[in-house]
Coordinates of C-alpha atoms in Angstrom, one line a residue:
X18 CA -13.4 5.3 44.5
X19 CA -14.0 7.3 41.7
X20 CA -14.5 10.8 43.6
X21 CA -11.0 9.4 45.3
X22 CA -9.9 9.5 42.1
X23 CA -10.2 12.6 40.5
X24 CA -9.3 14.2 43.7
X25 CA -5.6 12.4 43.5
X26 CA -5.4 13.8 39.9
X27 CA -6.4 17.6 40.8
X28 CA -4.2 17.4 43.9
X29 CA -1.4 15.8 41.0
X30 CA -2.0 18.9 39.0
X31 CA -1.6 21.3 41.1
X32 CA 2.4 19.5 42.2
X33 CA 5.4 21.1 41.5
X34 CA 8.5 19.5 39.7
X35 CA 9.8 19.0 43.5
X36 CA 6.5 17.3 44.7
X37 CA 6.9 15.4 41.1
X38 CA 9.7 14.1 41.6
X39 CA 9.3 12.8 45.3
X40 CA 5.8 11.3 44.2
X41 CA 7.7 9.0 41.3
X42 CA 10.7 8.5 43.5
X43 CA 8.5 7.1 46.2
X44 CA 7.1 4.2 44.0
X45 CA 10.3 3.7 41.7
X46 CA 9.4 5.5 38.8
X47 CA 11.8 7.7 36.8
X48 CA 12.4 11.5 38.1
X49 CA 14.1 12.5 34.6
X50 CA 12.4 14.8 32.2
X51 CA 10.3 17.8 31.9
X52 CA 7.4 18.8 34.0
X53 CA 5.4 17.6 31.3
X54 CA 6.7 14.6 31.1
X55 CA 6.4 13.9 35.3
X56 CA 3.1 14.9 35.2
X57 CA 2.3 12.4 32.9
X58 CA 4.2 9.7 34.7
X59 CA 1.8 10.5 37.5
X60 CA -1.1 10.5 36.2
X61 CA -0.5 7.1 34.4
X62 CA 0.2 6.4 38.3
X63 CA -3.2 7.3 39.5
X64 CA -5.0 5.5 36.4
X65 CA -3.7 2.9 37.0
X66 CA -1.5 1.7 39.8
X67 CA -3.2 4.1 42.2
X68 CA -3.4 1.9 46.0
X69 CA -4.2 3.5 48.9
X70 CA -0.3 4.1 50.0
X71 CA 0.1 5.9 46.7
X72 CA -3.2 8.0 47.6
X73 CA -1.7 8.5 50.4
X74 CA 1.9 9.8 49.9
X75 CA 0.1 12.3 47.1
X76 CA -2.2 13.5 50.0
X77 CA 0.5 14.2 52.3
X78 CA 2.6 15.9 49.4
X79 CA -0.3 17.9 48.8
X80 CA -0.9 18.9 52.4
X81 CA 2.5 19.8 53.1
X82 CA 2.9 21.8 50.2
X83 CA 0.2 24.1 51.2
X84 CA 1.1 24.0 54.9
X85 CA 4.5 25.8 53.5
X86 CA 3.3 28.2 51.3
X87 CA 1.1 29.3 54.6
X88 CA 3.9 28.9 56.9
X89 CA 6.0 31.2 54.5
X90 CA 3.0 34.0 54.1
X91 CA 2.4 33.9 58.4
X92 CA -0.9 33.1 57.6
X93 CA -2.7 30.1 59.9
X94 CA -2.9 26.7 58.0
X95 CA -6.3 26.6 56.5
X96 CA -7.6 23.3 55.0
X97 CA -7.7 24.0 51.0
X98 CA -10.2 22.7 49.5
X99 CA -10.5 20.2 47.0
X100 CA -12.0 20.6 43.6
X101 CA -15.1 18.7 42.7
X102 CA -15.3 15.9 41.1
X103 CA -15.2 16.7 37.1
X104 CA -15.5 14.5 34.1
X105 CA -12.2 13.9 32.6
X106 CA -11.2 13.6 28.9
X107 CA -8.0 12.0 28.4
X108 CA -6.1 12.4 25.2
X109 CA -2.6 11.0 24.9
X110 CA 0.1 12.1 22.7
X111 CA 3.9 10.7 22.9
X112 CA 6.7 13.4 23.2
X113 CA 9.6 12.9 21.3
X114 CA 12.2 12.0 23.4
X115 CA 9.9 10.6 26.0
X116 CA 9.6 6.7 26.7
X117 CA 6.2 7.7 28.0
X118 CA 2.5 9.5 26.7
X119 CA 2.1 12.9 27.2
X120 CA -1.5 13.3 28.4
X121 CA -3.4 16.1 27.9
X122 CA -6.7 16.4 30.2
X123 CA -9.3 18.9 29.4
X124 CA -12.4 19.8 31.4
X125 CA -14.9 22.8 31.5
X126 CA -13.6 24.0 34.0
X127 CA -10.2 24.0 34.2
X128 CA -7.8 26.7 32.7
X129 CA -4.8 24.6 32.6
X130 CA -2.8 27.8 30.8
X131 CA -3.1 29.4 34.4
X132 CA -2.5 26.5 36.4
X133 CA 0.9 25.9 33.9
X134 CA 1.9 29.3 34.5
X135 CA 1.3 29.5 38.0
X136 CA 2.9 26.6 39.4
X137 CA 5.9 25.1 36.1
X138 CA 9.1 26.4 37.8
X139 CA 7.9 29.4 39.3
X140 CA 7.3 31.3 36.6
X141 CA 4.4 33.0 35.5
X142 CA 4.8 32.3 31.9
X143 CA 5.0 29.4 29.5
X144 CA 8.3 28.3 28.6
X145 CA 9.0 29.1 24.6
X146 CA 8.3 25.7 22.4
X147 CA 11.3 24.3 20.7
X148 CA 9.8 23.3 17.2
X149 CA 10.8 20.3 16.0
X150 CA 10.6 18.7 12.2
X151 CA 7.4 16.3 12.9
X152 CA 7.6 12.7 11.2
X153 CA 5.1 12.7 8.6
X154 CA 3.2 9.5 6.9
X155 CA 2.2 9.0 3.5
X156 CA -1.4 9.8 2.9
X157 CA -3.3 6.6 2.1
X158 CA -6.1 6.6 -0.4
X159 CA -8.6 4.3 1.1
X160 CA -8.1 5.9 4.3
X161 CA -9.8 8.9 4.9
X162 CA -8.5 11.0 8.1
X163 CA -11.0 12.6 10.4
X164 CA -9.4 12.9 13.8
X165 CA -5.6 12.6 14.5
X166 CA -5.6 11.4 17.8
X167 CA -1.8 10.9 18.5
X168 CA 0.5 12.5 16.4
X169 CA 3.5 10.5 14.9
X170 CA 5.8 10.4 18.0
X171 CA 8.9 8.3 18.8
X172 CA 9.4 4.9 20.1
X173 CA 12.1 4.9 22.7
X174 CA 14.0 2.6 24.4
X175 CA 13.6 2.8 28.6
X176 CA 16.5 0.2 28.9
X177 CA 19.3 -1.9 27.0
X178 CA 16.2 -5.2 26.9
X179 CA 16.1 -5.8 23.5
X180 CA 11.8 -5.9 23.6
X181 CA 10.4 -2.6 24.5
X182 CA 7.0 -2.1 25.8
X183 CA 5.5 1.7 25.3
X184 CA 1.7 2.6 26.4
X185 CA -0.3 5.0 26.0
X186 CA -3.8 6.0 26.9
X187 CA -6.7 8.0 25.5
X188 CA -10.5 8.2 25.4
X189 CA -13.0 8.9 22.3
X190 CA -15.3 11.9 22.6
X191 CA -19.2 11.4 22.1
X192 CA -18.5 12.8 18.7
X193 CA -16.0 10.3 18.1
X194 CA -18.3 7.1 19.1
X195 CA -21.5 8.4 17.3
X196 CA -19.2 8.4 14.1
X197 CA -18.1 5.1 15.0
X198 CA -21.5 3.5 15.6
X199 CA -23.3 5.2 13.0
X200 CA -21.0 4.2 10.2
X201 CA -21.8 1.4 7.8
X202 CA -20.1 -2.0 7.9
X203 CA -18.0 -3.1 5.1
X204 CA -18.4 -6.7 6.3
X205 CA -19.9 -8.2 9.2
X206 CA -17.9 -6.7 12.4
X207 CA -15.5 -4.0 10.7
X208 CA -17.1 -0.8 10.4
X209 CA -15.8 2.0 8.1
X210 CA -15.0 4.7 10.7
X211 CA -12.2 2.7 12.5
X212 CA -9.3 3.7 14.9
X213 CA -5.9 2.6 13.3
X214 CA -2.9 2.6 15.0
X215 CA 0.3 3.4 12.4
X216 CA 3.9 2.9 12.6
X217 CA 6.6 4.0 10.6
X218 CA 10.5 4.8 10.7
X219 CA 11.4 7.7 12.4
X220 CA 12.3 10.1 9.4
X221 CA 11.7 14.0 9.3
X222 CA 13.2 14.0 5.4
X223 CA 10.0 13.0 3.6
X224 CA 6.9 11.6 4.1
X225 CA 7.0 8.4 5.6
X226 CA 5.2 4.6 4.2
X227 CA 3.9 1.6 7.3
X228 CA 6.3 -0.1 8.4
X229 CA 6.6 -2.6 11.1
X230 CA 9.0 -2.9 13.8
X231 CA 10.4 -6.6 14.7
X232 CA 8.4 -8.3 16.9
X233 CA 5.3 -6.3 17.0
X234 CA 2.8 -6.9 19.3
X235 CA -0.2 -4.3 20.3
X236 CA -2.2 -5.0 23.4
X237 CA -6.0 -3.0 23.6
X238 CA -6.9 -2.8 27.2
X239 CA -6.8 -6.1 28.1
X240 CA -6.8 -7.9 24.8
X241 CA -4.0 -8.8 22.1
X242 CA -4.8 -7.0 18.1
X243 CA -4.5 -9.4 15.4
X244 CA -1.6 -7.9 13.4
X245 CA -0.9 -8.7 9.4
X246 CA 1.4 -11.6 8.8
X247 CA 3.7 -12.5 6.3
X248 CA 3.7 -13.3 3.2
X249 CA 4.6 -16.9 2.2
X250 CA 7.4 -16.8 0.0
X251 CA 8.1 -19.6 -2.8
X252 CA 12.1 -18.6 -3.7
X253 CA 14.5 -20.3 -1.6
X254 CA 16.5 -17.8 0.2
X255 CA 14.0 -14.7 -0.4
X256 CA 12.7 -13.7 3.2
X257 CA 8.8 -13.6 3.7
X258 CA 7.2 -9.8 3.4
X259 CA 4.3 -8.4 5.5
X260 CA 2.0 -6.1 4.2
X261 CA 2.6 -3.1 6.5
X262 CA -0.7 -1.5 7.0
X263 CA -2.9 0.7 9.2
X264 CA -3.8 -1.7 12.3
X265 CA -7.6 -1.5 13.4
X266 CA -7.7 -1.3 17.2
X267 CA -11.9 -0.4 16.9
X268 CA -13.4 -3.5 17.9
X269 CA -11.2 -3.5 21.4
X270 CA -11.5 -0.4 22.2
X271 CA -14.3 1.2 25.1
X272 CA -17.1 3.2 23.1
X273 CA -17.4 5.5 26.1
X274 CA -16.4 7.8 28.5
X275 CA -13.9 5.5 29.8
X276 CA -10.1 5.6 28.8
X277 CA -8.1 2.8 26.3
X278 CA -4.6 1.8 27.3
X279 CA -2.7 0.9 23.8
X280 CA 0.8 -0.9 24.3
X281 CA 2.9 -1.4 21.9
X282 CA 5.3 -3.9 22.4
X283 CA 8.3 -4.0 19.6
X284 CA 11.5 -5.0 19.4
X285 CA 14.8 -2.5 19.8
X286 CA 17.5 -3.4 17.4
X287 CA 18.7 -0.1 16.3
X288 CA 15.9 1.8 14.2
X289 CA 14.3 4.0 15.2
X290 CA 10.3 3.8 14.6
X291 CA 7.1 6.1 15.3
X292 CA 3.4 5.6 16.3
X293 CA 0.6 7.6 15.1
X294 CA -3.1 6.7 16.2
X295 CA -5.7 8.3 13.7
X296 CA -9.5 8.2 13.8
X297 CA -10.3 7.3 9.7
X298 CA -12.9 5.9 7.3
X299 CA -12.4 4.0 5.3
X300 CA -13.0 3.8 1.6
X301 CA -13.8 1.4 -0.8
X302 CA -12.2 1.0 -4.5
X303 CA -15.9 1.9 -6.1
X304 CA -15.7 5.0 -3.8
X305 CA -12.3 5.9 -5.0
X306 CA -13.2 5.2 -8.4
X307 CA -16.3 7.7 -8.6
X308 CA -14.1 10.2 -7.4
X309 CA -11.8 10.2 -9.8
X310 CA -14.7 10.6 -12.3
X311 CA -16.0 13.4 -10.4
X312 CA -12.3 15.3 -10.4
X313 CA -9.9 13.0 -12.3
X314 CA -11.2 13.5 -16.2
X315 CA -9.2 15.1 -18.0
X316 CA -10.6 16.9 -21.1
X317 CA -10.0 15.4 -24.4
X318 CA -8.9 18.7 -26.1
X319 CA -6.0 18.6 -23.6
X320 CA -5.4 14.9 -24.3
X321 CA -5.0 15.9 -28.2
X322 CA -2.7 18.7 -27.5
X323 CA -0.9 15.7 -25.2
X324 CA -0.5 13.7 -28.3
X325 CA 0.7 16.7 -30.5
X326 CA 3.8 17.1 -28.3
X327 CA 4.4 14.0 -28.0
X328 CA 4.7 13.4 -31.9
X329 CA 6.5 16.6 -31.7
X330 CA 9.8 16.8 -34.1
X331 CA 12.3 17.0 -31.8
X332 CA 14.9 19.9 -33.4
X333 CA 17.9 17.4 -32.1
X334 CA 16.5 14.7 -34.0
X335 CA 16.9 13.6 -37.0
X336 CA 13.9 11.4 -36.9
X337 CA 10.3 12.5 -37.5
X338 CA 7.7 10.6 -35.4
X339 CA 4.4 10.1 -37.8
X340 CA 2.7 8.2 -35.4
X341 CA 1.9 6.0 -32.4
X342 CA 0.0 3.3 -31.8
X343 CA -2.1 2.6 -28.9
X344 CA -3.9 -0.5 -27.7
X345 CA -7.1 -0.4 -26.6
X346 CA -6.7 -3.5 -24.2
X347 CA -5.9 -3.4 -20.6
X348 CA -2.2 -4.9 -19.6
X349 CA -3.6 -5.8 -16.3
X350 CA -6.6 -8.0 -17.1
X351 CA -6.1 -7.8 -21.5
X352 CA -9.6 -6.8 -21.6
X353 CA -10.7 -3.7 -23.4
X354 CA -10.5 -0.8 -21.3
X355 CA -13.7 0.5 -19.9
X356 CA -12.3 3.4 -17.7
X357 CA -8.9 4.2 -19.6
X358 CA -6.5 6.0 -16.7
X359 CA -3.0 6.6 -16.4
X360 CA -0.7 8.9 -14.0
X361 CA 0.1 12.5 -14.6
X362 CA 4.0 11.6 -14.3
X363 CA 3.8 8.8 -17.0
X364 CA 5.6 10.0 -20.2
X365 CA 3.3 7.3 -22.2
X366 CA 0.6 7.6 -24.0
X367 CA -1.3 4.1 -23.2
X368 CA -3.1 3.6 -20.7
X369 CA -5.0 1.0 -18.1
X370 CA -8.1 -0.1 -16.6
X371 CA -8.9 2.5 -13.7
X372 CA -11.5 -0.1 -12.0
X373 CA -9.1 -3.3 -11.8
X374 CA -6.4 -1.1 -10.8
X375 CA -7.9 0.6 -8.3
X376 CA -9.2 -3.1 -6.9
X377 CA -6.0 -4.3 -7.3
X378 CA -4.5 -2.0 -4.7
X379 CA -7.1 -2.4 -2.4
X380 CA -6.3 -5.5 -1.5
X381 CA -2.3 -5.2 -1.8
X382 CA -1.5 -1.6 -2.4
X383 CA 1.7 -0.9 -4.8
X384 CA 0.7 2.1 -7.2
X385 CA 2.8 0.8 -9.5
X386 CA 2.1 1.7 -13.0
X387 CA 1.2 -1.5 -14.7
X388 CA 2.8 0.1 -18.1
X389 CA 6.3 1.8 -17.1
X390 CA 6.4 0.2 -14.0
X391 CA 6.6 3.6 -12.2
X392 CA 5.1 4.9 -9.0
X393 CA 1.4 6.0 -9.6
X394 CA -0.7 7.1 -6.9
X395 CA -3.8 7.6 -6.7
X396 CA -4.0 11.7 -6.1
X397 CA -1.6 11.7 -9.7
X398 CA -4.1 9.4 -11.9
X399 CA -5.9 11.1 -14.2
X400 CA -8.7 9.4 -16.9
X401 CA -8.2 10.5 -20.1
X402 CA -10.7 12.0 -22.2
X403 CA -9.6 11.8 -25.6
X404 CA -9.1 7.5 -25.3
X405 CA -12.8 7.5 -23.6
X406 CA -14.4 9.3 -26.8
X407 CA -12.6 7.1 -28.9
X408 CA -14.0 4.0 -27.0
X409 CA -17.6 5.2 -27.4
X410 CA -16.7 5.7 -31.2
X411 CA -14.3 2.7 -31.9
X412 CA -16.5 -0.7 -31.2
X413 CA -14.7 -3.2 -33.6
X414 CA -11.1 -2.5 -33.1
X415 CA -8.3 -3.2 -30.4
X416 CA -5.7 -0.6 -31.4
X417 CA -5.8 2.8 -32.8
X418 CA -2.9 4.9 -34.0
X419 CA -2.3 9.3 -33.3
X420 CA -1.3 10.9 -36.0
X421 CA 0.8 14.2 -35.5
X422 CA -2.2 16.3 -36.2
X423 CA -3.8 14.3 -33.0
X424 CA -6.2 12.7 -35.4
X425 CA -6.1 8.7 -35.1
X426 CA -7.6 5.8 -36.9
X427 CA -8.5 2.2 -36.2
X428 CA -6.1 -0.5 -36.6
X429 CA -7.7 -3.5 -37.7
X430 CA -6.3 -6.9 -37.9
X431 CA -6.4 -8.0 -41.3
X432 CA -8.2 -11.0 -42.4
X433 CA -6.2 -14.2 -43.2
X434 CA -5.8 -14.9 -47.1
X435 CA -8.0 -18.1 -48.2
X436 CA -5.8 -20.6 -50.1
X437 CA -6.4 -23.9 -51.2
X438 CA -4.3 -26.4 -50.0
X439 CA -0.9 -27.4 -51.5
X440 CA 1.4 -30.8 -50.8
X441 CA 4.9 -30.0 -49.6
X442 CA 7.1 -31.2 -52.2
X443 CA 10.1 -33.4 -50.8
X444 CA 13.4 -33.5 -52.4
X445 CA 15.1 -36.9 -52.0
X446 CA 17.6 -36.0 -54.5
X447 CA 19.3 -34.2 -57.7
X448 CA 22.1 -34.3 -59.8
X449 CA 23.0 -31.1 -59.7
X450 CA 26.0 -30.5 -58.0
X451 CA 25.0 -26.8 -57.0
X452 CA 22.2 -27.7 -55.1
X453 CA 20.0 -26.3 -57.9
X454 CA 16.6 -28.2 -58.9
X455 CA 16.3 -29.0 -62.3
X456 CA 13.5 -28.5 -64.7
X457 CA 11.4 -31.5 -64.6
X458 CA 11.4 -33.7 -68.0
X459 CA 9.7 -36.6 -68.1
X460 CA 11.4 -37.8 -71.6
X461 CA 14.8 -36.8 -69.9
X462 CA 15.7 -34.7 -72.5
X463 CA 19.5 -31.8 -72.5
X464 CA 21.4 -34.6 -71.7
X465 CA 21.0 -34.4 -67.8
X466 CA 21.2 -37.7 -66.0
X467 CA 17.8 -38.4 -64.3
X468 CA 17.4 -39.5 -60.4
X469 CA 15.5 -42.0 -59.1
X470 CA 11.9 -41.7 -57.2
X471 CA 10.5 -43.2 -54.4
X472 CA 7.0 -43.0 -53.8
X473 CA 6.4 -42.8 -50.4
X474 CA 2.7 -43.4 -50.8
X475 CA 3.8 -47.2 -51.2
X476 CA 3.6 -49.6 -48.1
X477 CA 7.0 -51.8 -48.2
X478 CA 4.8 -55.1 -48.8
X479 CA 4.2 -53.2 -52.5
X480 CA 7.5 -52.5 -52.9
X481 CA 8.7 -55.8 -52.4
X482 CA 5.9 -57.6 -54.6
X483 CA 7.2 -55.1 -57.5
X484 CA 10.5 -56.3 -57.3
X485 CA 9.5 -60.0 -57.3
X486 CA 7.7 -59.0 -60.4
X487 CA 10.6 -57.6 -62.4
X488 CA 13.1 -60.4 -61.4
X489 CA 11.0 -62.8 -62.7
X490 CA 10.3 -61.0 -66.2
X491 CA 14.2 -60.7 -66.3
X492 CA 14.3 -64.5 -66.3
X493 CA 11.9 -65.1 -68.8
X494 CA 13.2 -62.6 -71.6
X495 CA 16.8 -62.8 -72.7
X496 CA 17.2 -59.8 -72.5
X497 CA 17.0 -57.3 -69.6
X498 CA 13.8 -54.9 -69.3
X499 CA 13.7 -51.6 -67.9
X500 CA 11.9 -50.6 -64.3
X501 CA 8.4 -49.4 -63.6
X502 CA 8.5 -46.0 -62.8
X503 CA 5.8 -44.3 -61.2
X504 CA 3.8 -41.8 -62.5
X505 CA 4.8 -38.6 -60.8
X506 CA 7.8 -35.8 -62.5
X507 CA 11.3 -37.0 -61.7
X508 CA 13.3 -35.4 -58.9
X509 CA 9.5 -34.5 -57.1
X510 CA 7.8 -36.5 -54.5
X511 CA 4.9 -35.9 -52.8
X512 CA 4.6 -35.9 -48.9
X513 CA 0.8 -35.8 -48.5

């Protein structure tokens, strides 16, 4: 079956657009599209719908092709023979434009140049290219690219059903699966060299971030790949996100000679989207972090000349900055920095935690600065020098300040002042009319009309014994006897 097999695919080859053409039209393919494209078509055919009528009808196609080119010559009919059986490499790549993978089959021994140039509409040349801008993704920092196995390439519609199925097929070289199986794991089962699949709007303007079509679904051989849900959301009326990110398809794939069939089943509702499928390893945020040691340190004498501009006098300002201050805590985790970083495109001066950023964004990347609140990726961080000195130097103090000469000094937080404490003094009442105090006197003396005090230290069963007191002195004496006042000033009462 197999020798069967590689003969329908040399004899598939070797068909003109004609022979093409008759070959999808006899099993109710499409006949549209460039050689290219039919070729493709027909060897997606022989992979895998390939029964013995369709072995058949290529047969005949093939015999009766030669039988006319002989015909035509006056030569006799001579059988042709076939070409041996050959190990077959299958790469696929989508075409834009085309609903289907454009398959690319390389062996040792095939010069496919010559067989293009022989046979593609009866020229003896390669039609010219027409370049075409190329959808481009955004490069990923924990993803390290190694192979690009499909290049970005259109999704397109093969009919008005709103859910679109589009497959394509490839096969990993040795040198592909010996990086695969000699990688580490980062956890038991996912291994760092992976094969993602990535999808992302079809845009040529700029470079392009994961994004998901609606109703995803992506079908390895014969098995479904789990794919990100969404995130729950807590505000009513705020759709749930999904983290759009590189899909591993390594675990379902065949680690061998034989080829994968991807489908990628999505939803057509107007956008347009594009599938890439890249051979990567994958990094870890340690990893990314002793990079940017290795190339991301900036030198401290360029830091200083940093701060000098910055405290600049602007000649269209009035204003003369002496100084700025700068904390030596982290806003993301308000800890004190141990790896102080900040982006390149950040027009301040403070900066962040370089190890809980970069985990941060390993598990849900933004590269947002945590600061300004601006885009900061990770090829635009730098660590700055000058703030790293100063942390080795500056042990008991959690702000600093530059001066304009791109010196700086220690802020320290000054100590509370000891003080004994003092009763709040309660004001029940005063007879001046201005609201003024005035100056206590306990003999009542310049003629001002004293207030009277209540001591709130006294429980109203006191109070009440006082007054029993007093009324019966007044009816003992004739005459009537002033109150017991307490002891404290007049017009002051003390809350403790």
């Amino acid at each position: 079956m197999a020798a069967e097999l590689v003969e329908a695919k040399n004899m598939v080859m070797s068909f003109r657009v004609s022979d093409l053409q008759m070959l999808l039209g006899y099993v109710g393919r499409s006949k549209s599209g460039l050689k290219h494209e039919l070729v493709t078509r027909a060897l997606q055919l022989v992979q895998f719908d390939c029964s013995p009528e369709v072995f058949k009808k290529i047969k005949e196609l093939y015999e009766t092709r030669y039988a006319k080119k002989s015909s035509e010559s006056g030569q006799p009919q001579q059988q042709q023979p076939h070409r041996p059986p050959e190990t077959l490499s299958i790469h696929s790549s989508y075409d834009r434009g085309s609903t289907v993978a454009r398959t690319s089959i390389s062996t040792t021994n095939i010069d496919y140049p010559a067989i293009y140039g022989k046979y593609l509409n009866g020229l003896g040349r390669l039609p010219p290219k027409v370049v075409k801008p190329e959808v481009r993704l955004v490069k990923l920092p924990f993803y390290n690219i190694l192979d690009e196995l499909l290049k970005p390439t259109e999704l397109v519609p093969q009919n008005n059903e709103k859910l679109q199925e589009s497959p394509c097929i490839f096969a990993l070289t040795s040198r592909q699966v010996d990086l695969i199986r000699n990688s580490r794991e980062l956890q038991p089962g996912v291994k760092s060299v992976q094969v993602v699949l990535r999808i992302c709007y079809t845009d040529t303007s700029s470079p392009q971030e994961d994004q998901y079509p609606p109703n995803i679904a992506v079908k390895v051989n014969h098995s479904y790949c789990s794919v990100p849900g969404y995130y729950p959301s807590n505000k009513p009326g705020v759709e749930p996100k999904r983290p759009c990110r590189p899909i591993n398809l390594t675990h379902l794939l065949y680690l061998s000679g034989a080829t994968n069939r991807i489908t990628v089943t999505w939803g057509n509702y107007g956008k347009s989207y594009s599938v890439g499928l890249y051979l990567v390893r994958q990094l870890t945020s340690a990893e990314l972090l002793q990079k940017l040691k290795t190339i991301g340190v900036k030198h401290p004498e360029l830091c200083k000349t940093l701060v000098k501009e910055k405290l600049r006098l602007d000649p269209d300002s009035e204003i003369a900055t002496t100084g700025v201050r700068v904390s030596l805590i982290c806003p993301l985790v308000k800890m004190r920095l141990s790896v102080p970083c900040r982006a390149e495109t950040c027009a301040h001066l403070q900066c962040f935690d370089a190890v809980f950023y970069l985990q941060m964004n390993e598990k849900k990347p933004t590269w947002m600065c945590p600061v300004c609140d601006k885009p900061a990726p990770y090829d635009q961080l730098i660590i700055d020098g000058l703030l790293s000195k100063i942390l080795t130097e500056c042990e008991d103090a959690d702000e600093i300040e530059y001066m304009a000469d791109g010196s700086w000094c220690p802020i320290r937080a000054e100590k509370e002042r000891s003080c004994s404490p003092q009763c709040p003094i309660l004001v029940l009442g005063s007879s001046d009319v201005n609201g003024l105090l005035p100056t206590p006197n306990s003999n009542g003396e310049n003629g001002k009309v004293t207030a009277d005090v209540v001591d709130l230290t006294l429980d109203s069963s006191s109070s009440e014994e006082e007054e029993e007191e007093d009324e019966e002195e007044d009816d003992d004496d004739d005459g009537p006897q002033p109150k017991r006042r307490c002891s404290y000033e007049k017009d002051l009462v003390s809350a403790c």
